[in-house]
Coordinates of C-alpha atoms in Angstrom, one line a residue:
X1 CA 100.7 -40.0 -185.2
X2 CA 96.8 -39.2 -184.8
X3 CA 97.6 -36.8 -181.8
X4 CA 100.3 -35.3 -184.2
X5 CA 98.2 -34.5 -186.7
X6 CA 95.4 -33.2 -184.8
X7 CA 98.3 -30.8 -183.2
X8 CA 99.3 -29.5 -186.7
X9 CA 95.7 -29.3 -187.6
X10 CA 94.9 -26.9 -184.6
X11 CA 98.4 -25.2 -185.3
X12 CA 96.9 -24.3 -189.1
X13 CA 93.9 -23.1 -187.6
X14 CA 95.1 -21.1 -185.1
X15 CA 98.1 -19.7 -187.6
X16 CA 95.7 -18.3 -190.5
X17 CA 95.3 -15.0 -190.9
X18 CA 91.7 -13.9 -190.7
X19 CA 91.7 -9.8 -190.3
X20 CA 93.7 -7.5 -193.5
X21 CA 95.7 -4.7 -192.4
X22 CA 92.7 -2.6 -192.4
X23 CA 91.0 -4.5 -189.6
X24 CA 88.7 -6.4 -191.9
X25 CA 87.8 -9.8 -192.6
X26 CA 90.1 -11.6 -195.3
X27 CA 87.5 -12.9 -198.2
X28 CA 88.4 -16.6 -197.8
X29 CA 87.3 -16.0 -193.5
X30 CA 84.7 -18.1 -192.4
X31 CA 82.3 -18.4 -190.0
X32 CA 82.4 -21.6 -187.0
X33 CA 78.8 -22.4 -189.0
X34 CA 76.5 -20.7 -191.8
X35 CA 73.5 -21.3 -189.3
X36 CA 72.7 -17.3 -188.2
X37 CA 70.5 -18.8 -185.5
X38 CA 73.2 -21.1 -183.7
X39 CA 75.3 -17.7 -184.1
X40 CA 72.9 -15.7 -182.3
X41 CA 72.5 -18.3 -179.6
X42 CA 76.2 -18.9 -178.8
X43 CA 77.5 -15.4 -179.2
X44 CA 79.1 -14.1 -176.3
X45 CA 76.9 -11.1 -175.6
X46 CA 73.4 -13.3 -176.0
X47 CA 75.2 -15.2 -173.2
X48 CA 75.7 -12.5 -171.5
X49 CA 72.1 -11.1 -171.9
X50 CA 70.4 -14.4 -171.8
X51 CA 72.2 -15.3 -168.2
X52 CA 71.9 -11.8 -166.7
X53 CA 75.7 -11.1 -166.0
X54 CA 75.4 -7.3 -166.7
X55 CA 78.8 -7.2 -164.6
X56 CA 80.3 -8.7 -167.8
X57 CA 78.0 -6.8 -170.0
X58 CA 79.7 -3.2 -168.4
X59 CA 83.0 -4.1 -169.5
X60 CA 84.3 -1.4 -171.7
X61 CA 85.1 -4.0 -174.6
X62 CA 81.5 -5.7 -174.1
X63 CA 80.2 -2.0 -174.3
X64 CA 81.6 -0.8 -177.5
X65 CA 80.8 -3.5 -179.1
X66 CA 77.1 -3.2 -178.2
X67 CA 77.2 0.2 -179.2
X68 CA 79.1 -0.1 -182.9
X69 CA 76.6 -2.8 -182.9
X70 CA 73.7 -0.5 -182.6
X71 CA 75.3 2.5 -183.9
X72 CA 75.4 0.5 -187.2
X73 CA 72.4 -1.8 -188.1
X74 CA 70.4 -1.7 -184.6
X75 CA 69.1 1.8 -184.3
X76 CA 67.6 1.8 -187.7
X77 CA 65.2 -1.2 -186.9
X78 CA 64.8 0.5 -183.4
X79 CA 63.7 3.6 -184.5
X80 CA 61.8 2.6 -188.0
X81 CA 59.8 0.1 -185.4
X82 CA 59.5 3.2 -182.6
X83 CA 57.9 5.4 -185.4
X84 CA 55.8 2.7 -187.0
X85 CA 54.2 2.1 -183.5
X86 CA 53.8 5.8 -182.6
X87 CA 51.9 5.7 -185.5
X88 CA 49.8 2.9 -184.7
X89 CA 49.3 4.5 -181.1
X90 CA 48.4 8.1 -182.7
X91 CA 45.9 6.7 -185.2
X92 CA 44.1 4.3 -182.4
X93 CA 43.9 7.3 -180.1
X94 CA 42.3 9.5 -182.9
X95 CA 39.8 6.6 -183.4
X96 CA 39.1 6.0 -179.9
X97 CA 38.7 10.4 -179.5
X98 CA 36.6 10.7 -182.1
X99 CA 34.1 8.2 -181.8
X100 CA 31.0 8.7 -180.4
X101 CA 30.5 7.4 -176.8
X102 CA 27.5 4.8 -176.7
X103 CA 26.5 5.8 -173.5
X104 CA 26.5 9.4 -173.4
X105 CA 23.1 11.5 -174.7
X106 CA 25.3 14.5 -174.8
X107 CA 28.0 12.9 -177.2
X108 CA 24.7 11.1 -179.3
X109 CA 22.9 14.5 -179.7
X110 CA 26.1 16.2 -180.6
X111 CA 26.7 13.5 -183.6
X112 CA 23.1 13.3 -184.7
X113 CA 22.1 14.7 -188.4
X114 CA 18.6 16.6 -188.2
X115 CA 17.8 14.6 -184.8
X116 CA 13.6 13.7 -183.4
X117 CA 13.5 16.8 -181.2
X118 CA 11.0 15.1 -179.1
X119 CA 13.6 12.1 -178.8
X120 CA 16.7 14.3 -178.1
X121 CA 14.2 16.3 -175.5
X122 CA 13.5 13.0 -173.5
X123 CA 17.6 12.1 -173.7
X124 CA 18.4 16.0 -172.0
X125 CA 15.4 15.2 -169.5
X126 CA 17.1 11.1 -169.1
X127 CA 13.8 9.6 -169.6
X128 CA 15.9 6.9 -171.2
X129 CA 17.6 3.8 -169.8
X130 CA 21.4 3.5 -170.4
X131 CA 20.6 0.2 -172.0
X132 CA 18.1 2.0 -175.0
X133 CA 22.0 3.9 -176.1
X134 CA 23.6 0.3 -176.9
X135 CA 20.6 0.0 -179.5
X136 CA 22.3 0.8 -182.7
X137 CA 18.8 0.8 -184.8
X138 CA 17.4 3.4 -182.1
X139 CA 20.2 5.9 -182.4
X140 CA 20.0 5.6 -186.2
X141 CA 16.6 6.0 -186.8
X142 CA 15.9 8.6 -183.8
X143 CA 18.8 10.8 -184.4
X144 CA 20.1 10.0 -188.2
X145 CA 23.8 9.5 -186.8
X146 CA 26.4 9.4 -189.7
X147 CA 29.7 8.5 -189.3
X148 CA 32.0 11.0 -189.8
X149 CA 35.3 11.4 -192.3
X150 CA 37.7 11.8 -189.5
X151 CA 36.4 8.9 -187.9
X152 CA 36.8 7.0 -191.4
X153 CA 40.0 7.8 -191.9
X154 CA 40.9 7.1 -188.0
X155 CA 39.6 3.9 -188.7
X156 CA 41.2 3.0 -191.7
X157 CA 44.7 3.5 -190.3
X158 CA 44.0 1.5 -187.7
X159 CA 43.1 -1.8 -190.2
X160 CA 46.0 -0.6 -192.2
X161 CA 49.2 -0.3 -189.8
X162 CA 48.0 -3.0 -187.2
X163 CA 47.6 -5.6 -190.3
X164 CA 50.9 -4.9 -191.6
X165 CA 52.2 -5.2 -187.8
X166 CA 49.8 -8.5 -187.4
X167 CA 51.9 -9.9 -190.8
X168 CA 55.3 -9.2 -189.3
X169 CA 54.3 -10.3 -185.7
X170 CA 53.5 -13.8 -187.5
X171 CA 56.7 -14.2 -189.6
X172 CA 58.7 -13.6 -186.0
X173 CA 56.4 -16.3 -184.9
X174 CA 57.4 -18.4 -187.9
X175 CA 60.8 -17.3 -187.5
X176 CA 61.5 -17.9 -184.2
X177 CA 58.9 -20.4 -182.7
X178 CA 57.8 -20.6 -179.3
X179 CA 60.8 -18.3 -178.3
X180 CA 58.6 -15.5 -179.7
X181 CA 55.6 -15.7 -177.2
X182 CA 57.6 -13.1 -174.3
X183 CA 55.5 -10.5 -172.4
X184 CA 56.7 -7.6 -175.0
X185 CA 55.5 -9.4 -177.9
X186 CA 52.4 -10.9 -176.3
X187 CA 51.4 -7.4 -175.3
X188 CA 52.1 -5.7 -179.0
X189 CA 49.9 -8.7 -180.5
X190 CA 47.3 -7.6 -177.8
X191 CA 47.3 -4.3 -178.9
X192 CA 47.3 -5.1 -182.7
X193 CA 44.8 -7.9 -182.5
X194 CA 42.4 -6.1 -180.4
X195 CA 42.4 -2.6 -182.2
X196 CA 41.1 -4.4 -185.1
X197 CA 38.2 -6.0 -183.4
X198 CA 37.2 -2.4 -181.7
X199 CA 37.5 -0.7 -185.5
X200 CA 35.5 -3.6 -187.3
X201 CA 32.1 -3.0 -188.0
X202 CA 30.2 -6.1 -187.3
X203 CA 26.8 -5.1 -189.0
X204 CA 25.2 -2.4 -191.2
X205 CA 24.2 0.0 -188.4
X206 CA 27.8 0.0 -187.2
X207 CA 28.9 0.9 -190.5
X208 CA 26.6 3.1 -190.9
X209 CA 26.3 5.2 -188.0
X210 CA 30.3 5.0 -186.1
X211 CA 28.7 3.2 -182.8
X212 CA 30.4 0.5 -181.2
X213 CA 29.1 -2.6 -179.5
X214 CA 28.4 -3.3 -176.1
X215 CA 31.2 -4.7 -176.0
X216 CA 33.7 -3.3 -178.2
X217 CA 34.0 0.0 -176.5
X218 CA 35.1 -1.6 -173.0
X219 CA 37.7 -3.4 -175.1
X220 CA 38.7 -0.1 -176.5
X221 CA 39.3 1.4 -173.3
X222 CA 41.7 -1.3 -172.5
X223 CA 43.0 -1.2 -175.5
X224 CA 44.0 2.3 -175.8
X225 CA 45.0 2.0 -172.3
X226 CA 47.5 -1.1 -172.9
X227 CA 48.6 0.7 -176.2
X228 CA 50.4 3.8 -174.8
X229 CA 51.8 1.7 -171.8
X230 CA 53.1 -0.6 -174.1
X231 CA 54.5 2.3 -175.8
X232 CA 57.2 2.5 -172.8
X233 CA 58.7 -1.2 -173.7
X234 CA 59.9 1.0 -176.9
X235 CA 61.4 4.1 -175.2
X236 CA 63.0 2.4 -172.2
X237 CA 65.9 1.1 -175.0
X238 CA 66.6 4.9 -175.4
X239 CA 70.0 6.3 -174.6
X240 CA 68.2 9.2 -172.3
X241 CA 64.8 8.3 -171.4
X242 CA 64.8 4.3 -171.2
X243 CA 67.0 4.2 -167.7
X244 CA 64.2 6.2 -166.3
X245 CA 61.9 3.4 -167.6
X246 CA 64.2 0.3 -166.3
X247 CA 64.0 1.9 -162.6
X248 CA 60.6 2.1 -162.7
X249 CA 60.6 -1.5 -163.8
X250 CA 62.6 -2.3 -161.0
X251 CA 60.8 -0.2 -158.4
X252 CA 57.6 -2.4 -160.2
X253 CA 59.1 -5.4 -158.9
X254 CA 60.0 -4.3 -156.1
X255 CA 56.4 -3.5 -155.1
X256 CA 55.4 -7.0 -156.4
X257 CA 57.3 -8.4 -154.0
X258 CA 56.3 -7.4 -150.9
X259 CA 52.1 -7.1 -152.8
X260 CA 51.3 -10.1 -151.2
X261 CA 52.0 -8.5 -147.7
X262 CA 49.9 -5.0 -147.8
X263 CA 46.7 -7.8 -149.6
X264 CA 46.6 -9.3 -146.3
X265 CA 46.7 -6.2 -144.3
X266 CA 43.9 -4.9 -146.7
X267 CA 41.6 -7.7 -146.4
X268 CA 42.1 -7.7 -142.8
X269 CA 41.1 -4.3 -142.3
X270 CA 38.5 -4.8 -145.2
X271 CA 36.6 -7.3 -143.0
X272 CA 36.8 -5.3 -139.6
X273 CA 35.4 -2.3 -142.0
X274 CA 32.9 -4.6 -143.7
X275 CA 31.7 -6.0 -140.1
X276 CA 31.3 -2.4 -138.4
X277 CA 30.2 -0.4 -141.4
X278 CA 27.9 -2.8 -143.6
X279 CA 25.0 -0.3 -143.2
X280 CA 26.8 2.5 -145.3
X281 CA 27.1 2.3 -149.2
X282 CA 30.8 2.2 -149.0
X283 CA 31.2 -1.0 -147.1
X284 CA 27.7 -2.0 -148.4
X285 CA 29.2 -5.5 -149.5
X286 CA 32.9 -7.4 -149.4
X287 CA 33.9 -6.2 -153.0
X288 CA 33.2 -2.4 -152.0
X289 CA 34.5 -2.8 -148.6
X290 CA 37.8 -3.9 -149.9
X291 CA 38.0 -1.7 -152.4
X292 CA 37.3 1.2 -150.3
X293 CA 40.1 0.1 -147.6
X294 CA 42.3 -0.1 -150.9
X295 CA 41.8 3.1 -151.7
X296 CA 42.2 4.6 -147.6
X297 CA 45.3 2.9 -147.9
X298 CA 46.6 6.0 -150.3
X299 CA 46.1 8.7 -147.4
X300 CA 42.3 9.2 -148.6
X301 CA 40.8 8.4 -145.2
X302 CA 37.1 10.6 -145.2
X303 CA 36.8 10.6 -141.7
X304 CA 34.0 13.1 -141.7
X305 CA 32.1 11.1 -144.7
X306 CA 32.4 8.0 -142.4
X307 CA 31.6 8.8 -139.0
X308 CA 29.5 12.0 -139.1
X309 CA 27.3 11.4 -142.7
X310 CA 24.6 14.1 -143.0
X311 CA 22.7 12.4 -145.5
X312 CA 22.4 8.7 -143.3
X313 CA 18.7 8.7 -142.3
X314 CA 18.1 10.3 -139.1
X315 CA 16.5 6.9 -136.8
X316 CA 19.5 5.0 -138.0
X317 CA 22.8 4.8 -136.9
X318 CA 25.7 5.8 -139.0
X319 CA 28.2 3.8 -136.7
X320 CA 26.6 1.7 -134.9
X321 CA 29.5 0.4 -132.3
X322 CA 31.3 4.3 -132.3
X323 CA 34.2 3.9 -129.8
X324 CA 35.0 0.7 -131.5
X325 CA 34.6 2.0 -134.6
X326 CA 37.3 4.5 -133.9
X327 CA 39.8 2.7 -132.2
X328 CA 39.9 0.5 -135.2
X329 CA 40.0 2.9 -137.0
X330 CA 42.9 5.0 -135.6
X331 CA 44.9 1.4 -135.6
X332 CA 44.1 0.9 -139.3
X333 CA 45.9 4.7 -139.9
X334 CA 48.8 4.2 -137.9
X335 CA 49.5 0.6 -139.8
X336 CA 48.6 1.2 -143.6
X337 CA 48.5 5.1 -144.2
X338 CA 51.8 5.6 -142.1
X339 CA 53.5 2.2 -141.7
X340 CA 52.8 0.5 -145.0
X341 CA 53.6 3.5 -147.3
X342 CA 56.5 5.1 -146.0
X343 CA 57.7 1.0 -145.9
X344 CA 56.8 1.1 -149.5
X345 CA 58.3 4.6 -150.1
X346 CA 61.8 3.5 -148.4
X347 CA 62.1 0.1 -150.5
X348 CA 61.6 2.3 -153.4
X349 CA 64.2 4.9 -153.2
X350 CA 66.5 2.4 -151.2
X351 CA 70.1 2.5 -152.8
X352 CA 68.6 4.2 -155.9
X353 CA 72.6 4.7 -157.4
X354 CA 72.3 1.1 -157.2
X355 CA 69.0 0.4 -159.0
X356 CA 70.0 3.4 -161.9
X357 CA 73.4 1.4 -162.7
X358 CA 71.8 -1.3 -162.5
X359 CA 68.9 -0.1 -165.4
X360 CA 71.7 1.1 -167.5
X361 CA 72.8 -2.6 -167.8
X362 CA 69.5 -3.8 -168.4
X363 CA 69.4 -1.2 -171.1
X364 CA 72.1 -2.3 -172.2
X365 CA 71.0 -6.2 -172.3
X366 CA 67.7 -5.1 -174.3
X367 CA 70.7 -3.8 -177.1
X368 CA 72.0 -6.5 -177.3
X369 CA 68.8 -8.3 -178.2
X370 CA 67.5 -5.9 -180.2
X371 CA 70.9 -5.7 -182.4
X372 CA 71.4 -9.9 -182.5
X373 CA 68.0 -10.4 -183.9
X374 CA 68.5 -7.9 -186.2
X375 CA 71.8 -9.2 -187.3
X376 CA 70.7 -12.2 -187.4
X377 CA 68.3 -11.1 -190.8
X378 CA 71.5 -9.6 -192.9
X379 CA 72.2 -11.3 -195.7
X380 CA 75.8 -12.5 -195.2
X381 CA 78.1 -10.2 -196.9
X382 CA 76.8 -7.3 -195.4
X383 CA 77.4 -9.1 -192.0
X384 CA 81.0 -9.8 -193.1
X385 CA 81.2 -6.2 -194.2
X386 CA 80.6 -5.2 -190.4
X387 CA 82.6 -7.2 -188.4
X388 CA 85.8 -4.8 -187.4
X389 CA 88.8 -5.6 -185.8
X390 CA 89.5 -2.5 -183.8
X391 CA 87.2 1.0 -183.2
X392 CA 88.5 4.3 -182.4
X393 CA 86.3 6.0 -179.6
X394 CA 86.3 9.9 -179.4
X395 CA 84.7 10.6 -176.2
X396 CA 85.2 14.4 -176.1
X397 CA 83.9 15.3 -179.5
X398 CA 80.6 17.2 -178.8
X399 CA 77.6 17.0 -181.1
X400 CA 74.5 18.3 -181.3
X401 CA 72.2 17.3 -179.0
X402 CA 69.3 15.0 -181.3
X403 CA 72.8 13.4 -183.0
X404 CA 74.0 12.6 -179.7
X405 CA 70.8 10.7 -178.8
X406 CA 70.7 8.7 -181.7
X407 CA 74.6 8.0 -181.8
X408 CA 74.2 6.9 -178.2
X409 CA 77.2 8.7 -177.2
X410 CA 76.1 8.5 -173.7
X411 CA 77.2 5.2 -174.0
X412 CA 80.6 6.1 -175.4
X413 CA 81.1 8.6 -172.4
X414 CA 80.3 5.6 -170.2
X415 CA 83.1 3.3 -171.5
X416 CA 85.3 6.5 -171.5
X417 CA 84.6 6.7 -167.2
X418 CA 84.9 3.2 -166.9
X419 CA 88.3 3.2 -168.9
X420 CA 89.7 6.1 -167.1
X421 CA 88.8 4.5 -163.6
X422 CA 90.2 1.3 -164.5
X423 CA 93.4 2.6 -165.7
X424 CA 93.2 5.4 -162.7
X425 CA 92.9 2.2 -160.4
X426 CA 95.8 0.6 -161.8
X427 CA 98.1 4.0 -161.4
X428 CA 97.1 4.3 -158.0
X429 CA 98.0 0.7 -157.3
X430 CA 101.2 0.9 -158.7
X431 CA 101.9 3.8 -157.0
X432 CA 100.7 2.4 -153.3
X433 CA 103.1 -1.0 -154.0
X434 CA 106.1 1.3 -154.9
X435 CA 105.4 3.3 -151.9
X436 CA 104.9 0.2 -149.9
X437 CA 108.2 -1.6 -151.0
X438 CA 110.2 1.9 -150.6
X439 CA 109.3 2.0 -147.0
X440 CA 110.2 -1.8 -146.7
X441 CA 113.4 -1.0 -147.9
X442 CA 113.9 2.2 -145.1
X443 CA 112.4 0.0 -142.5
X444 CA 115.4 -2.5 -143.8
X445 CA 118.2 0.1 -143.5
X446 CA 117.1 1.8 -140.2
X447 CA 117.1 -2.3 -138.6
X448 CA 120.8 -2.1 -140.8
X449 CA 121.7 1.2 -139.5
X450 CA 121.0 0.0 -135.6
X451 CA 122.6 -3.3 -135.8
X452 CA 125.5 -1.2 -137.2
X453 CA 125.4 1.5 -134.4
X454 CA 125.6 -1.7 -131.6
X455 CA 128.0 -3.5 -133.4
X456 CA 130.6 0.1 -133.1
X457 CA 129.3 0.2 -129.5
X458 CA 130.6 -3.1 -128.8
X459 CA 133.9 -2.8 -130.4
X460 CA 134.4 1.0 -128.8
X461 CA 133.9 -1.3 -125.0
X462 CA 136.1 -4.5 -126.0
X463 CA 139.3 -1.7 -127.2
X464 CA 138.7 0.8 -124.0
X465 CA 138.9 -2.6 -121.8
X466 CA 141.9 -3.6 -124.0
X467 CA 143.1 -0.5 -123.7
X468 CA 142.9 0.0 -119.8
X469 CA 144.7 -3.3 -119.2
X470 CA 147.8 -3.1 -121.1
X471 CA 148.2 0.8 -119.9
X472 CA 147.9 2.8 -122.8
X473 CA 145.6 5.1 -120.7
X474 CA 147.7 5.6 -118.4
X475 CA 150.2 6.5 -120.9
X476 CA 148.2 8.4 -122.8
X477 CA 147.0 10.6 -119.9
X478 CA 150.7 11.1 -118.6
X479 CA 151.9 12.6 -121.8
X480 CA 149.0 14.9 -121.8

């Protein structure tokens, strides 16, 4: 009776009607759970995404739903969150432009306000230490350095947007716990956190005059650095540009993999170089040597720098062992110049259809992540207001070319190929088993048609004997 039951149960369930005859949810449809979280975690396409099976992801169903996904809710927060960070990159860079370089006497003199002429003389002639620049009090009180408006306003931007960014990076953190702490997130916290320790002014004379610390403007050059490449984890969920952005991720990877390989060929060489070579400033210590080797590596060999310096002192010798010298180094060309790059060259463009359809799925997965976290902070009815049964695709209506970008109907030509080949596929398969079970069935009849053929053969020799035995031949040839 239980098993009954539990039969009609499922039999209720599966009998009520949850779509109208517009394609849209019913009001008394409900959702497995009210939790948006366990709804984002057990959808199919987070599946999909989270467990890398892009195969699945490039079906034609899985696609256009990614892209009404996007096309509805998704693109918005994409795009409000691309500009709000374009901001963020173009008011840093202003700051970072603007700002007068702590090291440079030329950059000092040209921000000073009615300067000591006797102190900007000594800069031009550098009868200053590098060092005497980092003193903020010195270039205040020698060369009345003011900060400038631009450089205000630069600066408050800066506080402004990467706060506000700061605030919503902690409510994802809040939100979504240590699930948050990815490389794309750890790098925008990076940027945001950082900017503002560059920008602050951590004492009057900083305030005062626009320098920077010792060691805030190192910081900044990272930090500007890391900003616009961080800028490229944005554009690479682009219809156009972000495939171009996947395959350099994957070529990335790629070179990480065989990284460790080419190290141990450069600290090889590096030592060789650094035992021969010690006496010139370029292999001077183990740091330089390797770094040098590095940078040989790339095709930038100086042979005449190396083995014929003009300016190494004349009772010395530039290379000491020569004919060694040489034969090492023409082995260290053939190996890492030639060998190693055109290797590193060939596993980049190796099967590069492969690695593009292989970005456009990983484009695709970022979507899907992108439009499930969004999705998951609707409030409920506008969720239940976007859920469709069915979608009409129009794959051969042209639009202009910035409303094509941001309807992603490079998408929708995609599932349009992938349709048409499937259903192509299936015509051509049809057609190859009707052809093969027609010529089964004229192999059939010829096997018929020759059984046949010695069948009448046989009965034609059985009558002619018949025949010749009880005379009708003979009879036959007399009356002619």
């Amino acid at each position: 009776d239980d098993d009954d039951s539990e039969d009609e149960d499922i039999l209720s369930i599966n009998e009520t009607e949850v779509w109208d005859e517009t394609g849209r949810l019913l009001p008394n449809s409900e959702p497995y759970t009210k939790s948006s979280n366990a709804i984002k975690k057990n959808h199919p396409l987070n599946i999909m995404a989270r467990e890398m099976r892009t195969e699945l992801l490039g079906h034609p169903l899985c696609m256009a739903l990614v892209r009404y996904k996007w096309n509805k809710f998704g693109r918005y927060a994409f795009y409000f969150n691309l500009i709000y960070y374009s901001i963020f990159v173009a008011v840093f860079t202003e700051y970072m432009l603007s700002s007068p370089r702590p090291y440079s006497p030329t950059q000092l003199i040209a921000h000073a306000i009615d300067p000591n002429l006797t102190v900007v003389e000594e800069m031009k002639n550098d009868s200053y230490n590098f060092s005497v620049y980092q003193e903020c009090n010195f270039v205040r009180e020698n060369l009345h350095l003011k900060k400038s408006q631009r450089l205000q306003l630069s600066q408050l931007g800066v506080m402004i947007v990467a706060s506000t960014r700061i605030v919503f990076e902690l409510f994802q953190i809040l939100q979504r716990k240590m699930s948050y702490f990815g490389i794309d997130n750890t790098m925008d916290m990076f940027c945001y956190v950082t900017s503002i320790l560059v920008v602050t002014d951590f004492g009057s004379c900083e305030n005062e005059t626009g320098l920077r610390n010792s060691w805030q403007w190192p910081l900044g050059a990272v930090c500007v650095t890391v900003t616009w490449l961080n800028l490229l984890s944005l554009i690479r969920k682009l219809p156009y540009l972000g495939i171009y952005v996947v395959m350099f991720t994957d070529v990335f990877q790629t070179f990480l993999k065989v990284s460790g390989v080419v190290f141990l060929f450069v600290i090889a060489f590096s030592l060789g170089f650094y035992a021969l070579l010690e006496n010139q400033q370029y292999f001077g210590d183990l740091p330089k040597a390797i770094i040098k080797t590095f940078v040989m590596t790339s095709g930038e060999l100086e042979y005449d720098n190396i083995f014929f310096a003009e300016d190494f002192p004349i009772n010395l010798e530039a290379v000491p062992y020569a004919w060694t010298t040489r034969m090492f180094f023409i082995v260290f060309v053939i190996i890492m110049p030639i060998i190693i790059m055109n290797l590193l060259v060939g596993l980049a463009v190796d099967d590069i259809k492969a690695v593009q359809e292989n970005a456009v799925l990983q484009r695709l997965a970022m979507q899907v992540e992108l439009t499930l976290n969004v999705e998951k902070l609707l409030p409920e009815c506008l969720r239940r207001n976007w859920v469709i049964r069915t979608q009409t695709l129009e794959p051969n209506r042209r639009s202009n070319m910035i409303w094509s970008l941001l309807k992603d109907e490079s998408t929708m030509r995609n599932i349009a190929q992938r349709v048409i080949s499937e259903c192509s596929g299936d015509a051509i398969g049809n057609l190859q088993a009707r052809q093969d079970d027609l010529l089964g069935k004229v192999a059939s009849m010829k096997s018929t048609v020759r059984d046949i053929q010695k069948e009448m053969e046989r009965t034609n020799t059985i009558l002619t004997a018949i025949a010749i035995k009880t005379g009708l031949r003979e009879l036959e040839e007399d009356e002619i």
